[in-house]
PDB file of C-alpha atoms in Angstrom:
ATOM      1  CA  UNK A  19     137.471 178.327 126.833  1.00 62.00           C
ATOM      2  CA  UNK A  20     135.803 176.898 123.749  1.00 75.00           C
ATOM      3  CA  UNK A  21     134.742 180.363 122.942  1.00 80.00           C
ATOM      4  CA  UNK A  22     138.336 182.039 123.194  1.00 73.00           C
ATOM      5  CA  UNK A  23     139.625 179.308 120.805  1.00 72.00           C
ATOM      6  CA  UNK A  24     137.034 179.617 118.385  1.00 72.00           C
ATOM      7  CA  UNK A  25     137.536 183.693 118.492  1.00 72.00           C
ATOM      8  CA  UNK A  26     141.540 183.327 118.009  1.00 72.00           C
ATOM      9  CA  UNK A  27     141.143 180.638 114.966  1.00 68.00           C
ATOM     10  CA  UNK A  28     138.679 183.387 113.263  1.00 71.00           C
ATOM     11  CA  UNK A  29     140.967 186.343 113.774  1.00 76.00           C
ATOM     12  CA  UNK A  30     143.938 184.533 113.049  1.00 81.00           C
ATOM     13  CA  UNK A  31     144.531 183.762 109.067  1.00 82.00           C
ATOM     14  CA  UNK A  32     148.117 182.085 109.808  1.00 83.00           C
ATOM     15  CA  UNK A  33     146.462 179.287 112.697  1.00 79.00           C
ATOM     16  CA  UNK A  34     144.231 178.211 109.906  1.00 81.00           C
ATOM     17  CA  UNK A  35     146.726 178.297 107.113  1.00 86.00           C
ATOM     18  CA  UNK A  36     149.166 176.472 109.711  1.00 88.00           C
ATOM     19  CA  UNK A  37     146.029 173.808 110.720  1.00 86.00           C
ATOM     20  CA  UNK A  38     145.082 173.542 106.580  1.00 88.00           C
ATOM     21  CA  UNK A  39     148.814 172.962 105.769  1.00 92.00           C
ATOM     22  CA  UNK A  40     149.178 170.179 108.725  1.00 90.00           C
ATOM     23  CA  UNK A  41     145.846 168.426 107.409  1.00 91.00           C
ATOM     24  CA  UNK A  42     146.760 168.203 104.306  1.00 91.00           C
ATOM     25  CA  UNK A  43     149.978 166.990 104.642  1.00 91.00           C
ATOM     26  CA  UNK A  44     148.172 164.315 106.678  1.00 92.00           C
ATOM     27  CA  UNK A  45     146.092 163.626 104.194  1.00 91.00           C
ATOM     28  CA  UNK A  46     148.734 163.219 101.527  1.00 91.00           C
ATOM     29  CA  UNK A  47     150.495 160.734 104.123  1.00 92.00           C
ATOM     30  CA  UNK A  48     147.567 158.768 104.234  1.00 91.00           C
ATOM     31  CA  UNK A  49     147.035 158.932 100.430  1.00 88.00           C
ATOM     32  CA  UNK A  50     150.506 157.795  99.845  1.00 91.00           C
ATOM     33  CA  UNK A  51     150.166 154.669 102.112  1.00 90.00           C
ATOM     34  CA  UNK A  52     146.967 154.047 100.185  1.00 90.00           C
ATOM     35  CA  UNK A  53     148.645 154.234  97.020  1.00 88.00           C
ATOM     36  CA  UNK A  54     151.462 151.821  98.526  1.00 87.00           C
ATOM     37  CA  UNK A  55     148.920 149.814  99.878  1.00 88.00           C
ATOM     38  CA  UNK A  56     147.378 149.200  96.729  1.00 88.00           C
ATOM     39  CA  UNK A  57     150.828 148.637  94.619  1.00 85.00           C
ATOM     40  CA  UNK A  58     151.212 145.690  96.683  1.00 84.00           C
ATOM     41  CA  UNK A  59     148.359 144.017  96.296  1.00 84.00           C
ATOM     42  CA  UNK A  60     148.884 144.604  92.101  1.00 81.00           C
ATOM     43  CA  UNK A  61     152.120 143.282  92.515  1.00 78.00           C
ATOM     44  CA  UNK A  62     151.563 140.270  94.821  1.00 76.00           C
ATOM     45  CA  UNK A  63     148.578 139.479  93.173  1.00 71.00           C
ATOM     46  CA  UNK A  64     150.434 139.476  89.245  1.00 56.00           C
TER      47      UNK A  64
END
């Protein structure tokens, strides 16, 4: 099973542009609540 998943991600360009899109949209959510996180703590802290 592992085998036929790792063959259809290799032969298939638009699963990995669909799985790089979706972790980097994660990664700009997390970013973003980092960023939020850290505005906070600047402003409760002035």
């Amino acid at each position: 099973m592992v085998e036929f998943y790792y063959f259809t991600y290799h032969n298939s360009p638009m699963i990995q542009v669909y799985l790089g899109k979706l972790f980097s949209i994660m990664l700009a959510r997390i970013h973003k609540v980092q960023l939020l996180k850290d505005y906070c703590k600047e402003f409760f802290l002035d």
